[in-house]
PDB file of C-alpha atoms in Angstrom:
ATOM      1  CA  MET R1059     -18.122  -5.457   6.041  1.00 96.00           C
ATOM      2  CA  ARG R1060     -17.643  -1.941   4.446  1.00 98.00           C
ATOM      3  CA  ILE R1061     -14.277  -0.723   3.799  1.00 99.00           C
ATOM      4  CA  VAL R1062     -12.771   2.348   2.259  1.00 99.00           C
ATOM      5  CA  VAL R1063      -9.788   1.719   0.440  1.00 99.00           C
ATOM      6  CA  THR R1064      -6.401   3.137   2.160  1.00 99.00           C
ATOM      7  CA  ASP R1065      -4.033   0.994   0.547  1.00 99.00           C
ATOM      8  CA  LEU R1066      -3.126  -0.099  -2.886  1.00 98.00           C
ATOM      9  CA  THR R1067      -0.171  -1.257  -3.556  1.00 97.00           C
ATOM     10  CA  ARG R1068       1.861  -2.951  -6.981  1.00 95.00           C
ATOM     11  CA  MET R1069       3.393  -6.248  -6.992  1.00 92.00           C
ATOM     12  CA  GLN R1070       4.602  -8.632  -9.853  1.00 88.00           C
ATOM     13  CA  ARG R1071       3.175  -7.714 -13.084  1.00 89.00           C
ATOM     14  CA  GLY R1072      -0.629  -8.249 -13.215  1.00 93.00           C
ATOM     15  CA  TYR R1073      -1.101  -8.436  -9.394  1.00 96.00           C
ATOM     16  CA  VAL R1074      -1.933  -6.379  -6.856  1.00 97.00           C
ATOM     17  CA  CYS R1075      -2.210  -5.362  -3.115  1.00 98.00           C
ATOM     18  CA  VAL R1076      -5.591  -3.769  -1.737  1.00 98.00           C
ATOM     19  CA  ALA R1077      -6.326  -2.950   2.025  1.00 99.00           C
ATOM     20  CA  GLY R1078      -8.715  -0.910   3.885  1.00 99.00           C
ATOM     21  CA  VAL R1079      -9.904   0.220   7.000  1.00 99.00           C
ATOM     22  CA  ASP R1080     -13.452  -1.289   8.118  1.00 98.00           C
ATOM     23  CA  LEU R1081     -15.923   1.663   8.302  1.00 98.00           C
ATOM     24  CA  ASP R1082     -17.689   0.069  11.503  1.00 97.00           C
ATOM     25  CA  GLN R1083     -14.879  -1.107  13.339  1.00 97.00           C
ATOM     26  CA  ARG R1084     -12.523   1.249  12.647  1.00 98.00           C
ATOM     27  CA  ARG R1085      -9.780  -1.703  11.864  1.00 98.00           C
ATOM     28  CA  HIS R1086      -7.720  -2.089   9.261  1.00 99.00           C
ATOM     29  CA  VAL R1087      -8.730  -5.238   7.009  1.00 98.00           C
ATOM     30  CA  ARG R1088      -6.890  -6.954   3.881  1.00 98.00           C
ATOM     31  CA  PRO R1089      -9.148  -8.714   1.457  1.00 98.00           C
ATOM     32  CA  VAL R1090      -7.027 -11.805   0.446  1.00 98.00           C
ATOM     33  CA  LEU R1091      -8.018 -14.856  -1.625  1.00 96.00           C
ATOM     34  CA  GLY R1092      -6.283 -17.611   0.167  1.00 91.00           C
ATOM     35  CA  ASP R1093      -2.812 -18.087  -1.351  1.00 88.00           C
ATOM     36  CA  THR R1094      -3.739 -16.718  -4.739  1.00 93.00           C
ATOM     37  CA  ARG R1095      -2.792 -12.963  -5.313  1.00 95.00           C
ATOM     38  CA  LEU R1096      -5.057 -10.074  -6.282  1.00 97.00           C
ATOM     39  CA  PRO R1097      -5.255  -9.955  -9.836  1.00 97.00           C
ATOM     40  CA  THR R1098      -5.318  -6.391 -11.762  1.00 96.00           C
ATOM     41  CA  SER R1099      -8.752  -6.924 -12.901  1.00 96.00           C
ATOM     42  CA  VAL R1100     -10.219  -6.317  -9.159  1.00 97.00           C
ATOM     43  CA  LEU R1101      -9.087  -2.421  -9.945  1.00 97.00           C
ATOM     44  CA  ALA R1102     -11.956   0.104 -10.706  1.00 96.00           C
ATOM     45  CA  ARG R1103      -9.687   0.930 -13.892  1.00 93.00           C
ATOM     46  CA  HIS R1104     -10.578  -2.832 -14.911  1.00 93.00           C
ATOM     47  CA  GLY R1105     -13.884  -2.899 -14.243  1.00 95.00           C
ATOM     48  CA  GLY R1106     -13.399  -4.043 -10.363  1.00 97.00           C
ATOM     49  CA  PRO R1107     -14.644  -2.322  -7.212  1.00 98.00           C
ATOM     50  CA  PHE R1108     -11.197  -1.147  -5.683  1.00 98.00           C
ATOM     51  CA  ASP R1109      -9.752   2.085  -5.884  1.00 98.00           C
ATOM     52  CA  LEU R1110      -8.414   4.696  -3.102  1.00 98.00           C
ATOM     53  CA  ALA R1111     -10.690   6.336  -0.806  1.00 98.00           C
ATOM     54  CA  THR R1112     -13.958   4.194  -2.390  1.00 98.00           C
ATOM     55  CA  VAL R1113     -15.924   2.517  -0.098  1.00 99.00           C
ATOM     56  CA  VAL R1114     -16.147  -1.000  -1.205  1.00 99.00           C
ATOM     57  CA  GLU R1115     -19.022  -3.646   0.367  1.00 98.00           C
ATOM     58  CA  LEU R1116     -17.259  -6.959   0.926  1.00 97.00           C
ATOM     59  CA  ALA R1117     -20.426  -9.426   0.678  1.00 88.00           C
ATOM     60  CA  THR R1118     -18.821 -12.345   2.151  1.00 84.00           C
ATOM     61  CA  ASN R1119     -15.475 -12.235   4.206  1.00 88.00           C
ATOM     62  CA  GLU R1120     -13.809 -15.016   6.539  1.00 96.00           C
ATOM     63  CA  PRO R1121     -11.129 -13.268   8.601  1.00 97.00           C
ATOM     64  CA  THR R1122      -7.833 -15.620   8.259  1.00 97.00           C
ATOM     65  CA  PRO R1123      -5.443 -14.102  10.808  1.00 97.00           C
ATOM     66  CA  VAL R1124      -1.639 -15.123  11.199  1.00 97.00           C
ATOM     67  CA  ARG R1125       0.593 -13.442  12.650  1.00 98.00           C
ATOM     68  CA  PRO R1126       1.521 -10.665  11.776  1.00 98.00           C
ATOM     69  CA  LYS R1127      -0.925 -10.678   8.875  1.00 98.00           C
ATOM     70  CA  VAL R1128      -3.781 -10.370  11.382  1.00 98.00           C
ATOM     71  CA  GLU R1129      -5.773  -8.357   9.172  1.00 98.00           C
ATOM     72  CA  ASP R1130      -6.398 -10.771   6.403  1.00 98.00           C
ATOM     73  CA  HIS R1131      -9.927 -11.742   5.354  1.00 98.00           C
ATOM     74  CA  GLU R1132     -10.512 -13.611   2.260  1.00 97.00           C
ATOM     75  CA  PHE R1133     -13.240 -12.466   0.356  1.00 97.00           C
ATOM     76  CA  SER R1134     -15.004 -12.835  -3.200  1.00 96.00           C
ATOM     77  CA  PRO R1135     -14.062 -10.430  -5.790  1.00 95.00           C
ATOM     78  CA  ARG R1136     -17.488 -11.221  -7.700  1.00 94.00           C
ATOM     79  CA  GLN R1137     -19.428  -9.911  -4.417  1.00 96.00           C
ATOM     80  CA  ALA R1138     -17.362  -7.552  -3.902  1.00 98.00           C
ATOM     81  CA  LYS R1139     -19.255  -3.989  -5.158  1.00 98.00           C
ATOM     82  CA  SER R1140     -18.141  -0.231  -5.104  1.00 98.00           C
ATOM     83  CA  VAL R1141     -20.476   1.780  -3.316  1.00 98.00           C
ATOM     84  CA  GLU R1142     -19.448   5.378  -3.195  1.00 98.00           C
ATOM     85  CA  ARG R1143     -16.169   7.745  -3.322  1.00 97.00           C
ATOM     86  CA  MET R1144     -15.602   9.249   0.298  1.00 98.00           C
ATOM     87  CA  GLU R1145     -15.401  12.748   0.494  1.00 98.00           C
ATOM     88  CA  PRO R1146     -11.582  14.380   0.838  1.00 98.00           C
ATOM     89  CA  ALA R1147     -12.292  15.925   4.311  1.00 98.00           C
ATOM     90  CA  ALA R1148     -13.657  12.747   5.786  1.00 98.00           C
ATOM     91  CA  PHE R1149     -11.216  10.855   4.047  1.00 99.00           C
ATOM     92  CA  TRP R1150      -8.180  12.851   5.396  1.00 99.00           C
ATOM     93  CA  GLU R1151     -10.019  12.845   8.649  1.00 98.00           C
ATOM     94  CA  LEU R1152      -9.941   8.618   9.049  1.00 98.00           C
ATOM     95  CA  LEU R1153      -6.494   8.679   8.186  1.00 99.00           C
ATOM     96  CA  THR R1154      -5.275  11.334  10.649  1.00 98.00           C
ATOM     97  CA  ALA R1155      -7.566   9.479  13.560  1.00 98.00           C
ATOM     98  CA  LEU R1156      -5.570   6.131  12.448  1.00 98.00           C
ATOM     99  CA  ALA R1157      -2.412   7.643  12.394  1.00 98.00           C
ATOM    100  CA  ARG R1158       0.639   6.887  14.939  1.00 98.00           C
ATOM    101  CA  PRO R1159       3.978   8.869  15.333  1.00 97.00           C
ATOM    102  CA  ARG R1160       5.935   5.863  15.707  1.00 97.00           C
ATOM    103  CA  LEU R1161       6.277   2.486  13.838  1.00 98.00           C
ATOM    104  CA  GLY R1162       6.503   0.299  17.075  1.00 97.00           C
ATOM    105  CA  ALA R1163       3.036   1.872  17.949  1.00 98.00           C
ATOM    106  CA  ILE R1164       1.624   0.208  15.047  1.00 98.00           C
ATOM    107  CA  PHE R1165       3.992  -3.355  14.854  1.00 98.00           C
ATOM    108  CA  GLY R1166       5.184  -3.560  18.102  1.00 97.00           C
ATOM    109  CA  PRO R1167       8.378  -4.396  19.264  1.00 97.00           C
ATOM    110  CA  ASP R1168       8.957  -7.279  16.942  1.00 98.00           C
ATOM    111  CA  LEU R1169      10.094  -4.958  14.265  1.00 98.00           C
ATOM    112  CA  ARG R1170      13.807  -5.155  14.148  1.00 97.00           C
ATOM    113  CA  LYS R1171      16.078  -2.647  12.078  1.00 96.00           C
ATOM    114  CA  ARG R1172      18.261  -4.286   9.482  1.00 94.00           C
ATOM    115  CA  ASP R1173      21.520  -3.248   7.595  1.00 91.00           C
ATOM    116  CA  GLY R1174      20.690  -0.956   4.949  1.00 91.00           C
ATOM    117  CA  GLY R1175      17.928   0.692   6.687  1.00 96.00           C
ATOM    118  CA  GLY R1176      15.241  -1.433   6.433  1.00 97.00           C
ATOM    119  CA  ALA R1177      13.047  -3.234   8.995  1.00 98.00           C
ATOM    120  CA  THR R1178      11.452  -6.538   9.084  1.00 98.00           C
ATOM    121  CA  VAL R1179       9.376  -8.825  11.319  1.00 98.00           C
ATOM    122  CA  ARG R1180       9.851 -12.578  11.497  1.00 97.00           C
ATOM    123  CA  SER R1181       7.267 -14.819  10.626  1.00 96.00           C
ATOM    124  CA  GLY R1182       4.671 -15.619  13.443  1.00 97.00           C
ATOM    125  CA  ALA R1183       5.304 -12.562  15.258  1.00 98.00           C
ATOM    126  CA  GLY R1184       4.585  -9.220  15.764  1.00 97.00           C
ATOM    127  CA  ARG R1185       0.657  -7.752  16.341  1.00 97.00           C
ATOM    128  CA  ALA R1186       0.045  -5.836  13.154  1.00 99.00           C
ATOM    129  CA  SER R1187       1.013  -5.889   9.135  1.00 99.00           C
ATOM    130  CA  LEU R1188      -0.621  -2.601   8.453  1.00 99.00           C
ATOM    131  CA  GLY R1189      -0.702   0.974   9.723  1.00 99.00           C
ATOM    132  CA  CYS R1190      -0.684   4.669   9.199  1.00 99.00           C
ATOM    133  CA  LEU R1191       2.252   6.768  10.168  1.00 98.00           C
ATOM    134  CA  ALA R1192       2.741  10.347  10.706  1.00 98.00           C
ATOM    135  CA  PRO R1193       6.544  10.907  10.001  1.00 96.00           C
ATOM    136  CA  SER R1194       8.873  13.099  12.651  1.00 92.00           C
ATOM    137  CA  ARG R1195      10.442  14.885   9.555  1.00 94.00           C
ATOM    138  CA  ARG R1196       9.809  15.516   5.754  1.00 96.00           C
ATOM    139  CA  PRO R1197      10.630  11.859   3.626  1.00 98.00           C
ATOM    140  CA  GLU R1198      12.492  11.848   0.929  1.00 98.00           C
ATOM    141  CA  LEU R1199      11.280  10.087  -2.530  1.00 98.00           C
ATOM    142  CA  TYR R1200      13.867   9.013  -4.502  1.00 98.00           C
ATOM    143  CA  LEU R1201      14.535   6.723  -7.327  1.00 96.00           C
ATOM    144  CA  LYS R1202      17.333   3.682  -6.882  1.00 95.00           C
ATOM    145  CA  PRO R1203      19.018   2.824  -9.572  1.00 93.00           C
ATOM    146  CA  ARG R1204      19.067  -1.259 -10.437  1.00 88.00           C
ATOM    147  CA  GLU R1205      21.288  -3.187 -12.787  1.00 83.00           C
ATOM    148  CA  ARG R1206      18.657  -5.603 -13.721  1.00 83.00           C
ATOM    149  CA  GLY R1207      15.053  -4.676 -14.071  1.00 80.00           C
ATOM    150  CA  SER R1208      13.205  -1.638 -13.818  1.00 86.00           C
ATOM    151  CA  ASP R1209      14.836   1.371 -11.071  1.00 92.00           C
ATOM    152  CA  GLN R1210      13.215   1.337  -7.691  1.00 95.00           C
ATOM    153  CA  VAL R1211      11.192   3.782  -5.957  1.00 98.00           C
ATOM    154  CA  ARG R1212      12.505   4.165  -2.333  1.00 98.00           C
ATOM    155  CA  MET R1213      11.862   6.970   0.655  1.00 99.00           C
ATOM    156  CA  ARG R1214      13.526   7.720   3.568  1.00 98.00           C
ATOM    157  CA  ILE R1215      11.754   8.256   6.471  1.00 98.00           C
ATOM    158  CA  GLY R1216      12.353   8.968  10.168  1.00 94.00           C
ATOM    159  CA  ASP R1217       9.899   8.326  13.067  1.00 94.00           C
ATOM    160  CA  GLY R1218      12.124   9.687  15.908  1.00 91.00           C
ATOM    161  CA  ASP R1219      13.147   6.245  16.749  1.00 93.00           C
ATOM    162  CA  ALA R1220      14.676   5.079  13.828  1.00 93.00           C
ATOM    163  CA  GLU R1221      15.791   6.062  10.492  1.00 96.00           C
ATOM    164  CA  LEU R1222      14.724   3.962   7.909  1.00 98.00           C
ATOM    165  CA  ASP R1223      15.307   3.544   3.673  1.00 98.00           C
ATOM    166  CA  LEU R1224      11.746   1.827   2.861  1.00 98.00           C
ATOM    167  CA  SER R1225      10.740   0.557  -0.558  1.00 98.00           C
ATOM    168  CA  VAL R1226       7.302   2.178  -1.912  1.00 98.00           C
ATOM    169  CA  THR R1227       4.751   0.388  -3.765  1.00 98.00           C
ATOM    170  CA  ASP R1228       1.973   2.879  -4.057  1.00 98.00           C
ATOM    171  CA  ILE R1229       0.823   2.012  -7.288  1.00 97.00           C
ATOM    172  CA  ARG R1230       0.264   5.727  -8.446  1.00 97.00           C
ATOM    173  CA  LEU R1231       4.212   6.305  -9.109  1.00 97.00           C
ATOM    174  CA  TYR R1232       4.298   3.620 -11.325  1.00 96.00           C
ATOM    175  CA  GLY R1233       3.261   3.316 -15.191  1.00 93.00           C
ATOM    176  CA  SER R1234       0.300   1.153 -16.625  1.00 88.00           C
ATOM    177  CA  ASP R1235       2.075  -1.974 -16.334  1.00 89.00           C
ATOM    178  CA  HIS R1236       2.684  -1.487 -12.401  1.00 89.00           C
ATOM    179  CA  VAL R1237       6.087  -1.915 -12.936  1.00 91.00           C
ATOM    180  CA  THR R1238       7.740   0.903 -14.135  1.00 94.00           C
ATOM    181  CA  PRO R1239       8.197   3.910 -12.445  1.00 96.00           C
ATOM    182  CA  ASP R1240       6.481   6.891 -13.538  1.00 96.00           C
ATOM    183  CA  PRO R1241       9.319  10.165 -13.396  1.00 94.00           C
ATOM    184  CA  GLU R1242       6.576  12.677 -13.658  1.00 95.00           C
ATOM    185  CA  ALA R1243       4.536  11.071 -10.995  1.00 96.00           C
ATOM    186  CA  MET R1244       7.257  11.070  -8.933  1.00 96.00           C
ATOM    187  CA  GLN R1245       7.765  14.252  -9.321  1.00 96.00           C
ATOM    188  CA  ARG R1246       4.713  15.901  -8.393  1.00 97.00           C
ATOM    189  CA  VAL R1247       4.898  14.197  -5.061  1.00 97.00           C
ATOM    190  CA  SER R1248       8.610  15.167  -4.390  1.00 97.00           C
ATOM    191  CA  GLU R1249       7.871  18.672  -4.881  1.00 97.00           C
ATOM    192  CA  ARG R1250       4.720  18.687  -2.623  1.00 98.00           C
ATOM    193  CA  ILE R1251       6.530  16.655  -0.039  1.00 98.00           C
ATOM    194  CA  ALA R1252       9.157  19.108   0.090  1.00 96.00           C
ATOM    195  CA  GLY R1253       6.460  21.871  -0.079  1.00 97.00           C
ATOM    196  CA  GLY R1254       5.293  21.043   3.012  1.00 97.00           C
ATOM    197  CA  THR R1255       1.934  19.700   2.331  1.00 97.00           C
ATOM    198  CA  GLY R1256       0.397  17.487   4.921  1.00 97.00           C
ATOM    199  CA  LEU R1257       1.763  13.973   4.654  1.00 98.00           C
ATOM    200  CA  LEU R1258       0.538  10.456   6.143  1.00 99.00           C
ATOM    201  CA  LEU R1259       1.909   7.406   4.982  1.00 99.00           C
ATOM    202  CA  SER R1260       0.277   3.934   4.831  1.00 99.00           C
ATOM    203  CA  VAL R1261       2.754   1.338   5.616  1.00 99.00           C
ATOM    204  CA  GLY R1262       2.705  -2.346   5.810  1.00 99.00           C
ATOM    205  CA  LEU R1263       4.670  -5.535   5.884  1.00 99.00           C
ATOM    206  CA  THR R1264       5.641  -7.937   2.889  1.00 97.00           C
ATOM    207  CA  ARG R1265       4.530 -11.397   2.624  1.00 95.00           C
ATOM    208  CA  PRO R1266       7.477 -13.172   4.027  1.00 95.00           C
ATOM    209  CA  PHE R1267      10.917 -13.611   1.381  1.00 92.00           C
ATOM    210  CA  SER R1268      14.698 -13.958   2.101  1.00 91.00           C
ATOM    211  CA  SER R1269      17.009 -11.522   0.986  1.00 84.00           C
ATOM    212  CA  SER R1270      19.415 -14.207   0.467  1.00 85.00           C
ATOM    213  CA  PRO R1271      19.867 -17.815  -0.106  1.00 87.00           C
ATOM    214  CA  SER R1272      21.355 -18.159   3.570  1.00 88.00           C
ATOM    215  CA  SER R1273      18.290 -16.238   5.046  1.00 89.00           C
ATOM    216  CA  PRO R1274      15.221 -17.152   6.584  1.00 93.00           C
ATOM    217  CA  PRO R1275      12.256 -15.637   4.817  1.00 96.00           C
ATOM    218  CA  VAL R1276      10.682 -12.510   6.897  1.00 98.00           C
ATOM    219  CA  HIS R1277       7.971  -9.758   6.625  1.00 98.00           C
ATOM    220  CA  TRP R1278       9.800  -6.609   5.109  1.00 98.00           C
ATOM    221  CA  LEU R1279       8.536  -3.128   6.038  1.00 99.00           C
ATOM    222  CA  GLN R1280       7.464  -0.905   3.191  1.00 99.00           C
ATOM    223  CA  VAL R1281       5.515   2.357   2.243  1.00 99.00           C
ATOM    224  CA  ASN R1282       2.120   0.970   0.663  1.00 99.00           C
ATOM    225  CA  ASN R1283       0.914   4.763   0.003  1.00 99.00           C
ATOM    226  CA  ILE R1284       1.636   8.078   0.435  1.00 98.00           C
ATOM    227  CA  HIS R1285      -1.481  10.173   1.191  1.00 98.00           C
ATOM    228  CA  LEU R1286      -1.362  14.002   0.708  1.00 98.00           C
ATOM    229  CA  GLU R1287      -3.682  16.723   2.568  1.00 98.00           C
ATOM    230  CA  ASP R1288      -4.094  18.689  -0.450  1.00 97.00           C
ATOM    231  CA  ASP R1289      -5.537  16.067  -2.460  1.00 97.00           C
ATOM    232  CA  PRO R1290      -6.178  12.867  -0.088  1.00 96.00           C
ATOM    233  CA  THR R1291      -8.419  11.246  -2.616  1.00 95.00           C
ATOM    234  CA  CYS R1292      -5.998  10.809  -5.598  1.00 94.00           C
ATOM    235  CA  ARG R1293      -7.047   7.838  -7.150  1.00 90.00           C
ATOM    236  CA  LEU R1294      -5.567   5.699  -9.836  1.00 84.00           C
ATOM    237  CA  GLY R1295      -8.304   6.822 -12.379  1.00 64.00           C
ATOM    238  CA  SER R1296      -9.435   5.223 -15.272  1.00 48.00           C
ATOM    239  CA  GLU R1297      -7.560   3.286 -18.327  1.00 45.00           C
ATOM    240  CA  SER R1298      -7.844   4.932 -21.858  1.00 40.00           C
ATOM    241  CA  ARG R1299      -9.664   2.703 -24.121  1.00 42.00           C
ATOM    242  CA  LEU R1300      -6.632   2.698 -26.693  1.00 36.00           C
ATOM    243  CA  ARG R1301      -4.666   1.665 -23.558  1.00 43.00           C
ATOM    244  CA  ARG R1302      -7.055  -0.899 -22.504  1.00 43.00           C
ATOM    245  CA  LEU R1303      -7.467  -2.255 -26.212  1.00 40.00           C
ATOM    246  CA  VAL R1304      -3.253  -2.347 -26.501  1.00 40.00           C
ATOM    247  CA  ARG R1305      -3.505  -4.252 -22.986  1.00 41.00           C
ATOM    248  CA  LEU R1306      -5.935  -6.913 -23.929  1.00 41.00           C
ATOM    249  CA  ILE R1307      -4.466  -7.729 -27.060  1.00 42.00           C
ATOM    250  CA  PHE R1308      -0.717  -7.922 -26.015  1.00 42.00           C
ATOM    251  CA  ASP R1309      -1.354  -9.073 -22.437  1.00 45.00           C
ATOM    252  CA  PHE R1310       0.625  -6.325 -21.203  1.00 41.00           C
TER     253      PHE R1310
END
């Protein structure tokens, strides 16, 4: 199976989530390692095959769908190979063909709005956990301060049916630790959004977790990646030799 990477998201320090589109079937695919999280070593900047708009051959893969994560395919990172980088026009055309104007058209009626502007799907429900949204109005990217830990990158979006306030996990908006937001990257993206640049959003559902001890685990909606028409194949890019040396020495 060959996929083109459309989603590249941060998780906890040292881990990432990757997703793409099967170029033959035009369906979303999430390469997974069973119950093990993907390490950052799978990223192209660390010698792995995965970066945005990159075509990757998954030599071995096994569908492991569990609703709503129907796109999961278990694979072997050692056998995954980067094939080529998709041209910007072709990548944007693919995203546009996949995009839907409503979140309900992507995730189905099991997607429920929550207090505070979030949205969730309960475990075992939903018809998808990945999709591409063409928002009905200009979204607002902003930084939410937190008392503990790093500030949170968030986005206010509307699809004509609901107004939501979602976490943004686009790895390009964070520093090299994939935890600390990058203010300069956020500023560049915010200015292009406000300036009217064509925009599509990769959206997805998290693994299930509880927002409080008394709440059952649910899958939360988030913005995986922000795609801008003037540079749709903007990649995470390479890590400098100095930065790589520091990271290897200090495990940072």
